[in-house]
mmCIF file of N, CA, C and O in Angstrom:
data_model
loop_
_atom_site.group_PDB
_atom_site.id
_atom_site.type_symbol
_atom_site.label_atom_id
_atom_site.label_comp_id
_atom_site.label_asym_id
_atom_site.label_seq_id
_atom_site.Cartn_x
_atom_site.Cartn_y
_atom_site.Cartn_z
ATOM 1 N N UNK A 279 -3.388 16.175 4.957
ATOM 2 C CA UNK A 279 -2.778 15.374 5.989
ATOM 3 C C UNK A 279 -1.487 15.995 6.479
ATOM 4 O O UNK A 279 -0.767 15.373 7.229
ATOM 5 N N UNK A 280 -1.189 17.169 6.012
ATOM 6 C CA UNK A 280 0.015 17.835 6.462
ATOM 7 C C UNK A 280 1.251 17.509 5.633
ATOM 8 O O UNK A 280 2.353 17.894 5.994
ATOM 9 N N UNK A 281 1.067 16.805 4.531
ATOM 10 C CA UNK A 281 2.196 16.511 3.661
ATOM 11 C C UNK A 281 2.351 17.627 2.635
ATOM 12 O O UNK A 281 1.360 18.213 2.195
ATOM 13 N N UNK A 282 3.577 17.922 2.232
ATOM 14 C CA UNK A 282 3.766 18.944 1.199
ATOM 15 C C UNK A 282 3.098 18.535 -0.117
ATOM 16 O O UNK A 282 3.035 17.359 -0.447
ATOM 17 N N UNK A 283 2.602 19.522 -0.827
ATOM 18 C CA UNK A 283 1.951 19.240 -2.110
ATOM 19 C C UNK A 283 2.900 18.609 -3.109
ATOM 20 O O UNK A 283 2.489 17.874 -3.999
ATOM 21 N N UNK A 284 4.182 18.858 -2.937
ATOM 22 C CA UNK A 284 5.162 18.303 -3.863
ATOM 23 C C UNK A 284 5.261 16.776 -3.742
ATOM 24 O O UNK A 284 5.838 16.127 -4.607
ATOM 25 N N UNK A 285 4.699 16.195 -2.691
ATOM 26 C CA UNK A 285 4.725 14.741 -2.504
ATOM 27 C C UNK A 285 3.577 14.049 -3.230
ATOM 28 O O UNK A 285 3.558 12.829 -3.326
ATOM 29 N N UNK A 286 2.610 14.797 -3.728
ATOM 30 C CA UNK A 286 1.423 14.205 -4.343
ATOM 31 C C UNK A 286 1.780 13.326 -5.539
ATOM 32 O O UNK A 286 1.343 12.181 -5.628
ATOM 33 N N UNK A 287 2.568 13.849 -6.449
ATOM 34 C CA UNK A 287 2.922 13.089 -7.647
ATOM 35 C C UNK A 287 3.785 11.860 -7.324
ATOM 36 O O UNK A 287 3.482 10.765 -7.808
ATOM 37 N N UNK A 288 4.840 11.990 -6.502
ATOM 38 C CA UNK A 288 5.624 10.788 -6.188
ATOM 39 C C UNK A 288 4.817 9.711 -5.448
ATOM 40 O O UNK A 288 4.972 8.515 -5.730
ATOM 41 N N UNK A 289 3.945 10.101 -4.533
ATOM 42 C CA UNK A 289 3.129 9.107 -3.830
ATOM 43 C C UNK A 289 2.125 8.449 -4.772
ATOM 44 O O UNK A 289 1.886 7.241 -4.684
ATOM 45 N N UNK A 290 1.562 9.219 -5.678
ATOM 46 C CA UNK A 290 0.665 8.645 -6.682
ATOM 47 C C UNK A 290 1.398 7.702 -7.612
ATOM 48 O O UNK A 290 0.867 6.657 -7.995
ATOM 49 N N UNK A 291 2.632 8.053 -7.961
ATOM 50 C CA UNK A 291 3.431 7.172 -8.822
ATOM 51 C C UNK A 291 3.766 5.869 -8.098
ATOM 52 O O UNK A 291 3.755 4.796 -8.712
ATOM 53 N N UNK A 292 4.051 5.949 -6.798
ATOM 54 C CA UNK A 292 4.304 4.730 -6.025
ATOM 55 C C UNK A 292 3.074 3.835 -5.984
ATOM 56 O O UNK A 292 3.177 2.613 -6.115
ATOM 57 N N UNK A 293 1.922 4.431 -5.796
ATOM 58 C CA UNK A 293 0.680 3.662 -5.760
ATOM 59 C C UNK A 293 0.401 3.011 -7.117
ATOM 60 O O UNK A 293 0.034 1.832 -7.188
ATOM 61 N N UNK A 294 0.610 3.763 -8.183
ATOM 62 C CA UNK A 294 0.410 3.204 -9.524
ATOM 63 C C UNK A 294 1.422 2.106 -9.815
ATOM 64 O O UNK A 294 1.075 1.068 -10.408
ATOM 65 N N UNK A 295 2.667 2.287 -9.390
ATOM 66 C CA UNK A 295 3.682 1.254 -9.601
ATOM 67 C C UNK A 295 3.324 -0.015 -8.839
ATOM 68 O O UNK A 295 3.536 -1.129 -9.339
ATOM 69 N N UNK A 296 2.763 0.136 -7.638
ATOM 70 C CA UNK A 296 2.330 -1.035 -6.881
ATOM 71 C C UNK A 296 1.208 -1.780 -7.587
ATOM 72 O O UNK A 296 1.205 -3.013 -7.653
ATOM 73 N N UNK A 297 0.264 -1.032 -8.128
ATOM 74 C CA UNK A 297 -0.846 -1.667 -8.847
ATOM 75 C C UNK A 297 -0.353 -2.375 -10.108
ATOM 76 O O UNK A 297 -0.764 -3.505 -10.396
ATOM 77 N N UNK A 298 0.537 -1.731 -10.848
ATOM 78 C CA UNK A 298 1.094 -2.369 -12.046
ATOM 79 C C UNK A 298 1.958 -3.572 -11.675
ATOM 80 O O UNK A 298 1.978 -4.573 -12.389
ATOM 81 N N UNK A 299 2.638 -3.485 -10.541
ATOM 82 C CA UNK A 299 3.434 -4.607 -10.070
ATOM 83 C C UNK A 299 2.576 -5.811 -9.729
ATOM 84 O O UNK A 299 2.968 -6.951 -9.961
ATOM 85 N N UNK A 300 1.396 -5.550 -9.160
ATOM 86 C CA UNK A 300 0.480 -6.662 -8.881
ATOM 87 C C UNK A 300 0.026 -7.328 -10.179
ATOM 88 O O UNK A 300 -0.067 -8.558 -10.253
ATOM 89 N N UNK A 301 -0.255 -6.533 -11.192
ATOM 90 C CA UNK A 301 -0.639 -7.103 -12.490
ATOM 91 C C UNK A 301 0.520 -7.867 -13.121
ATOM 92 O O UNK A 301 0.332 -8.963 -13.655
ATOM 93 N N UNK A 302 1.716 -7.302 -13.041
ATOM 94 C CA UNK A 302 2.887 -7.981 -13.592
ATOM 95 C C UNK A 302 3.199 -9.247 -12.805
ATOM 96 O O UNK A 302 3.808 -10.177 -13.335
ATOM 97 N N UNK A 303 2.752 -9.304 -11.559
ATOM 98 C CA UNK A 303 2.973 -10.477 -10.734
ATOM 99 C C UNK A 303 2.246 -11.704 -11.236
ATOM 100 O O UNK A 303 2.568 -12.821 -10.833
ATOM 101 N N UNK A 304 1.283 -11.514 -12.106
ATOM 102 C CA UNK A 304 0.625 -12.663 -12.717
ATOM 103 C C UNK A 304 1.600 -13.426 -13.615
ATOM 104 O O UNK A 304 1.485 -14.632 -13.776
ATOM 105 N N UNK A 305 2.571 -12.706 -14.187
ATOM 106 C CA UNK A 305 3.568 -13.339 -15.047
ATOM 107 C C UNK A 305 4.851 -13.651 -14.288
ATOM 108 O O UNK A 305 5.498 -14.661 -14.542
ATOM 109 N N UNK A 306 5.226 -12.759 -13.355
ATOM 110 C CA UNK A 306 6.460 -12.924 -12.577
ATOM 111 C C UNK A 306 6.072 -12.899 -11.096
ATOM 112 O O UNK A 306 5.922 -11.824 -10.516
ATOM 113 N N UNK A 307 5.867 -14.058 -10.481
ATOM 114 C CA UNK A 307 5.344 -14.105 -9.108
ATOM 115 C C UNK A 307 6.159 -13.327 -8.086
ATOM 116 O O UNK A 307 5.584 -12.700 -7.188
ATOM 117 N N UNK A 308 7.465 -13.317 -8.195
ATOM 118 C CA UNK A 308 8.289 -12.578 -7.231
ATOM 119 C C UNK A 308 7.993 -11.085 -7.292
ATOM 120 O O UNK A 308 7.940 -10.418 -6.261
ATOM 121 N N UNK A 309 7.781 -10.582 -8.479
ATOM 122 C CA UNK A 309 7.448 -9.165 -8.646
ATOM 123 C C UNK A 309 6.114 -8.839 -7.984
ATOM 124 O O UNK A 309 5.970 -7.791 -7.335
ATOM 125 N N UNK A 310 5.144 -9.723 -8.119
ATOM 126 C CA UNK A 310 3.852 -9.508 -7.481
ATOM 127 C C UNK A 310 3.949 -9.505 -5.968
ATOM 128 O O UNK A 310 3.315 -8.690 -5.290
ATOM 129 N N UNK A 311 4.764 -10.395 -5.418
ATOM 130 C CA UNK A 311 4.952 -10.444 -3.963
ATOM 131 C C UNK A 311 5.622 -9.173 -3.467
ATOM 132 O O UNK A 311 5.209 -8.595 -2.459
ATOM 133 N N UNK A 312 6.633 -8.724 -4.174
ATOM 134 C CA UNK A 312 7.311 -7.479 -3.788
ATOM 135 C C UNK A 312 6.384 -6.272 -3.920
ATOM 136 O O UNK A 312 6.411 -5.362 -3.080
ATOM 137 N N UNK A 313 5.565 -6.251 -4.955
ATOM 138 C CA UNK A 313 4.620 -5.146 -5.132
ATOM 139 C C UNK A 313 3.586 -5.136 -4.014
ATOM 140 O O UNK A 313 3.247 -4.074 -3.486
ATOM 141 N N UNK A 314 3.087 -6.307 -3.645
ATOM 142 C CA UNK A 314 2.114 -6.385 -2.554
ATOM 143 C C UNK A 314 2.739 -5.932 -1.238
ATOM 144 O O UNK A 314 2.110 -5.203 -0.458
ATOM 145 N N UNK A 315 3.992 -6.326 -0.986
ATOM 146 C CA UNK A 315 4.680 -5.882 0.226
ATOM 147 C C UNK A 315 4.872 -4.369 0.208
ATOM 148 O O UNK A 315 4.703 -3.693 1.235
ATOM 149 N N UNK A 316 5.203 -3.822 -0.952
ATOM 150 C CA UNK A 316 5.338 -2.375 -1.078
ATOM 151 C C UNK A 316 4.031 -1.651 -0.817
ATOM 152 O O UNK A 316 4.012 -0.589 -0.177
ATOM 153 N N UNK A 317 2.929 -2.207 -1.298
ATOM 154 C CA UNK A 317 1.630 -1.583 -1.053
ATOM 155 C C UNK A 317 1.242 -1.643 0.424
ATOM 156 O O UNK A 317 0.654 -0.699 0.962
ATOM 157 N N UNK A 318 1.581 -2.737 1.092
ATOM 158 C CA UNK A 318 1.319 -2.822 2.532
ATOM 159 C C UNK A 318 2.090 -1.717 3.249
ATOM 160 O O UNK A 318 1.535 -1.008 4.103
ATOM 161 N N UNK A 319 3.354 -1.539 2.902
ATOM 162 C CA UNK A 319 4.143 -0.469 3.521
ATOM 163 C C UNK A 319 3.589 0.915 3.180
ATOM 164 O O UNK A 319 3.565 1.813 4.028
ATOM 165 N N UNK A 320 3.141 1.086 1.952
ATOM 166 C CA UNK A 320 2.550 2.356 1.526
ATOM 167 C C UNK A 320 1.334 2.703 2.393
ATOM 168 O O UNK A 320 1.205 3.827 2.889
ATOM 169 N N UNK A 321 0.455 1.713 2.584
ATOM 170 C CA UNK A 321 -0.760 1.982 3.351
ATOM 171 C C UNK A 321 -0.480 2.112 4.842
ATOM 172 O O UNK A 321 -1.210 2.811 5.544
ATOM 173 N N UNK A 322 0.565 1.470 5.346
ATOM 174 C CA UNK A 322 0.962 1.708 6.739
ATOM 175 C C UNK A 322 1.469 3.138 6.913
ATOM 176 O O UNK A 322 1.195 3.785 7.922
ATOM 177 N N UNK A 323 2.199 3.628 5.916
ATOM 178 C CA UNK A 323 2.625 5.026 5.944
ATOM 179 C C UNK A 323 1.445 5.983 5.880
ATOM 180 O O UNK A 323 1.423 7.009 6.570
ATOM 181 N N UNK A 324 0.451 5.649 5.079
ATOM 182 C CA UNK A 324 -0.760 6.478 4.998
ATOM 183 C C UNK A 324 -1.493 6.486 6.333
ATOM 184 O O UNK A 324 -1.993 7.530 6.773
ATOM 185 N N UNK A 325 -1.522 5.328 6.996
ATOM 186 C CA UNK A 325 -2.155 5.238 8.314
ATOM 187 C C UNK A 325 -1.454 6.174 9.300
ATOM 188 O O UNK A 325 -2.100 6.924 10.031
ATOM 189 N N UNK A 326 -0.128 6.145 9.288
ATOM 190 C CA UNK A 326 0.631 7.027 10.172
ATOM 191 C C UNK A 326 0.390 8.497 9.869
ATOM 192 O O UNK A 326 0.273 9.318 10.788
ATOM 193 N N UNK A 327 0.296 8.841 8.594
ATOM 194 C CA UNK A 327 0.045 10.235 8.219
ATOM 195 C C UNK A 327 -1.329 10.684 8.689
ATOM 196 O O UNK A 327 -1.493 11.812 9.171
ATOM 197 N N UNK A 328 -2.320 9.822 8.586
ATOM 198 C CA UNK A 328 -3.665 10.179 9.036
ATOM 199 C C UNK A 328 -3.720 10.304 10.561
ATOM 200 O O UNK A 328 -4.395 11.183 11.088
ATOM 201 N N UNK A 329 -3.020 9.424 11.253
ATOM 202 C CA UNK A 329 -2.975 9.545 12.715
ATOM 203 C C UNK A 329 -2.307 10.844 13.132
ATOM 204 O O UNK A 329 -2.766 11.520 14.059
ATOM 205 N N UNK A 330 -1.203 11.175 12.471
ATOM 206 C CA UNK A 330 -0.487 12.405 12.803
ATOM 207 C C UNK A 330 -1.354 13.641 12.567
ATOM 208 O O UNK A 330 -1.286 14.617 13.314
ATOM 209 N N UNK A 331 -2.207 13.580 11.544
ATOM 210 C CA UNK A 331 -3.096 14.704 11.235
ATOM 211 C C UNK A 331 -4.384 14.654 12.052
ATOM 212 O O UNK A 331 -5.257 15.493 11.877
ATOM 213 N N UNK A 332 -4.508 13.658 12.937
ATOM 214 C CA UNK A 332 -5.686 13.473 13.780
ATOM 215 C C UNK A 332 -6.967 13.268 12.955
ATOM 216 O O UNK A 332 -8.039 13.761 13.288
ATOM 217 N N UNK A 333 -6.804 12.540 11.847
ATOM 218 C CA UNK A 333 -7.939 12.160 11.013
ATOM 219 C C UNK A 333 -8.221 10.688 11.295
ATOM 220 O O UNK A 333 -7.422 9.825 10.962
ATOM 221 N N UNK A 334 -9.331 10.412 11.933
ATOM 222 C CA UNK A 334 -9.620 9.062 12.405
ATOM 223 C C UNK A 334 -10.698 8.355 11.584
ATOM 224 O O UNK A 334 -11.362 7.465 12.076
ATOM 225 N N UNK A 335 -10.860 8.726 10.329
ATOM 226 C CA UNK A 335 -11.809 8.060 9.441
ATOM 227 C C UNK A 335 -11.032 7.028 8.614
ATOM 228 O O UNK A 335 -10.419 7.364 7.604
ATOM 229 N N UNK A 336 -11.059 5.779 9.061
ATOM 230 C CA UNK A 336 -10.223 4.760 8.457
ATOM 231 C C UNK A 336 -11.002 3.723 7.651
ATOM 232 O O UNK A 336 -10.479 2.656 7.362
ATOM 233 N N UNK A 337 -12.230 4.021 7.271
ATOM 234 C CA UNK A 337 -13.034 3.047 6.540
ATOM 235 C C UNK A 337 -12.417 2.656 5.213
ATOM 236 O O UNK A 337 -12.176 1.476 4.934
ATOM 237 N N UNK A 338 -12.130 3.631 4.369
ATOM 238 C CA UNK A 338 -11.557 3.338 3.047
ATOM 239 C C UNK A 338 -10.150 2.770 3.198
ATOM 240 O O UNK A 338 -9.766 1.836 2.484
ATOM 241 N N UNK A 339 -9.389 3.312 4.146
ATOM 242 C CA UNK A 339 -8.036 2.801 4.363
ATOM 243 C C UNK A 339 -8.075 1.320 4.731
ATOM 244 O O UNK A 339 -7.254 0.540 4.226
ATOM 245 N N UNK A 340 -8.998 0.940 5.583
ATOM 246 C CA UNK A 340 -9.085 -0.455 6.021
ATOM 247 C C UNK A 340 -9.357 -1.387 4.837
ATOM 248 O O UNK A 340 -8.800 -2.486 4.763
ATOM 249 N N UNK A 341 -10.188 -0.949 3.915
ATOM 250 C CA UNK A 341 -10.496 -1.769 2.734
ATOM 251 C C UNK A 341 -9.251 -1.944 1.874
ATOM 252 O O UNK A 341 -8.882 -3.068 1.503
ATOM 253 N N UNK A 342 -8.576 -0.845 1.558
ATOM 254 C CA UNK A 342 -7.397 -0.921 0.690
ATOM 255 C C UNK A 342 -6.249 -1.656 1.364
ATOM 256 O O UNK A 342 -5.534 -2.429 0.728
ATOM 257 N N UNK A 343 -6.066 -1.421 2.649
ATOM 258 C CA UNK A 343 -5.009 -2.122 3.381
ATOM 259 C C UNK A 343 -5.298 -3.621 3.421
ATOM 260 O O UNK A 343 -4.395 -4.435 3.225
ATOM 261 N N UNK A 344 -6.550 -3.980 3.650
ATOM 262 C CA UNK A 344 -6.914 -5.399 3.682
ATOM 263 C C UNK A 344 -6.680 -6.065 2.324
ATOM 264 O O UNK A 344 -6.226 -7.211 2.263
ATOM 265 N N UNK A 345 -6.974 -5.358 1.255
ATOM 266 C CA UNK A 345 -6.717 -5.903 -0.079
ATOM 267 C C UNK A 345 -5.228 -6.110 -0.319
ATOM 268 O O UNK A 345 -4.814 -7.133 -0.883
ATOM 269 N N UNK A 346 -4.411 -5.151 0.123
ATOM 270 C CA UNK A 346 -2.963 -5.291 -0.053
ATOM 271 C C UNK A 346 -2.424 -6.443 0.791
ATOM 272 O O UNK A 346 -1.604 -7.241 0.312
ATOM 273 N N UNK A 347 -2.888 -6.561 2.033
ATOM 274 C CA UNK A 347 -2.457 -7.665 2.891
ATOM 275 C C UNK A 347 -2.932 -8.991 2.312
ATOM 276 O O UNK A 347 -2.190 -9.982 2.314
ATOM 277 N N UNK A 348 -4.144 -9.020 1.796
ATOM 278 C CA UNK A 348 -4.662 -10.238 1.173
ATOM 279 C C UNK A 348 -3.851 -10.654 -0.039
ATOM 280 O O UNK A 348 -3.540 -11.835 -0.222
ATOM 281 N N UNK A 349 -3.482 -9.692 -0.877
ATOM 282 C CA UNK A 349 -2.658 -9.998 -2.047
ATOM 283 C C UNK A 349 -1.301 -10.542 -1.619
ATOM 284 O O UNK A 349 -0.793 -11.505 -2.206
ATOM 285 N N UNK A 350 -0.729 -9.955 -0.575
ATOM 286 C CA UNK A 350 0.554 -10.437 -0.077
ATOM 287 C C UNK A 350 0.418 -11.839 0.502
ATOM 288 O O UNK A 350 1.234 -12.722 0.216
ATOM 289 N N UNK A 351 -0.625 -12.067 1.278
ATOM 290 C CA UNK A 351 -0.821 -13.378 1.899
ATOM 291 C C UNK A 351 -1.052 -14.467 0.854
ATOM 292 O O UNK A 351 -0.480 -15.558 0.940
ATOM 293 N N UNK A 352 -1.870 -14.173 -0.140
ATOM 294 C CA UNK A 352 -2.142 -15.168 -1.183
ATOM 295 C C UNK A 352 -0.880 -15.442 -1.997
ATOM 296 O O UNK A 352 -0.561 -16.597 -2.300
ATOM 297 N N UNK A 353 -0.129 -14.402 -2.324
ATOM 298 C CA UNK A 353 1.110 -14.592 -3.070
ATOM 299 C C UNK A 353 2.116 -15.424 -2.297
ATOM 300 O O UNK A 353 2.760 -16.319 -2.848
ATOM 301 N N UNK A 354 2.258 -15.137 -1.010
ATOM 302 C CA UNK A 354 3.200 -15.903 -0.199
ATOM 303 C C UNK A 354 2.730 -17.339 -0.002
ATOM 304 O O UNK A 354 3.543 -18.272 -0.012
ATOM 305 N N UNK A 355 1.433 -17.531 0.171
ATOM 306 C CA UNK A 355 0.919 -18.884 0.380
ATOM 307 C C UNK A 355 1.041 -19.729 -0.884
ATOM 308 O O UNK A 355 1.353 -20.910 -0.820
ATOM 309 N N UNK A 356 0.814 -19.125 -2.025
ATOM 310 C CA UNK A 356 0.810 -19.883 -3.273
ATOM 311 C C UNK A 356 2.219 -20.105 -3.825
ATOM 312 O O UNK A 356 2.555 -21.182 -4.278
ATOM 313 N N UNK A 357 3.049 -19.029 -3.797
ATOM 314 C CA UNK A 357 4.359 -19.113 -4.422
ATOM 315 C C UNK A 357 5.504 -19.237 -3.437
ATOM 316 O O UNK A 357 6.627 -19.472 -3.855
ATOM 317 N N UNK A 358 5.261 -19.036 -2.163
ATOM 318 C CA UNK A 358 6.339 -19.033 -1.188
ATOM 319 C C UNK A 358 7.005 -17.668 -1.150
ATOM 320 O O UNK A 358 6.680 -16.779 -1.942
ATOM 321 N N UNK A 359 7.934 -17.474 -0.234
ATOM 322 C CA UNK A 359 8.541 -16.144 -0.091
ATOM 323 C C UNK A 359 9.364 -15.712 -1.291
ATOM 324 O O UNK A 359 9.457 -14.539 -1.572
ATOM 325 N N UNK A 360 9.989 -16.621 -2.035
ATOM 326 C CA UNK A 360 10.788 -16.237 -3.198
ATOM 327 C C UNK A 360 10.577 -17.238 -4.264
ATOM 328 O O UNK A 360 10.844 -17.314 -5.301
#
């Protein structure tokens, strides 16, 4: 996608931290909401990177983005913003 290889590990760590944050959100709801918001931002950044690289295959991205938005929506609806 035109990103430096040195970004692979930090981006993977961000994705893993978001996933662990969603799991931790079962115990601490605010953490889960923040993790879901972070994942939404992560996938929006991925969308921009794919557009910049002129890669228009968004099937898998749409699934993961929808899951992140769904997690955020359910967390906000159930627990409120804070």
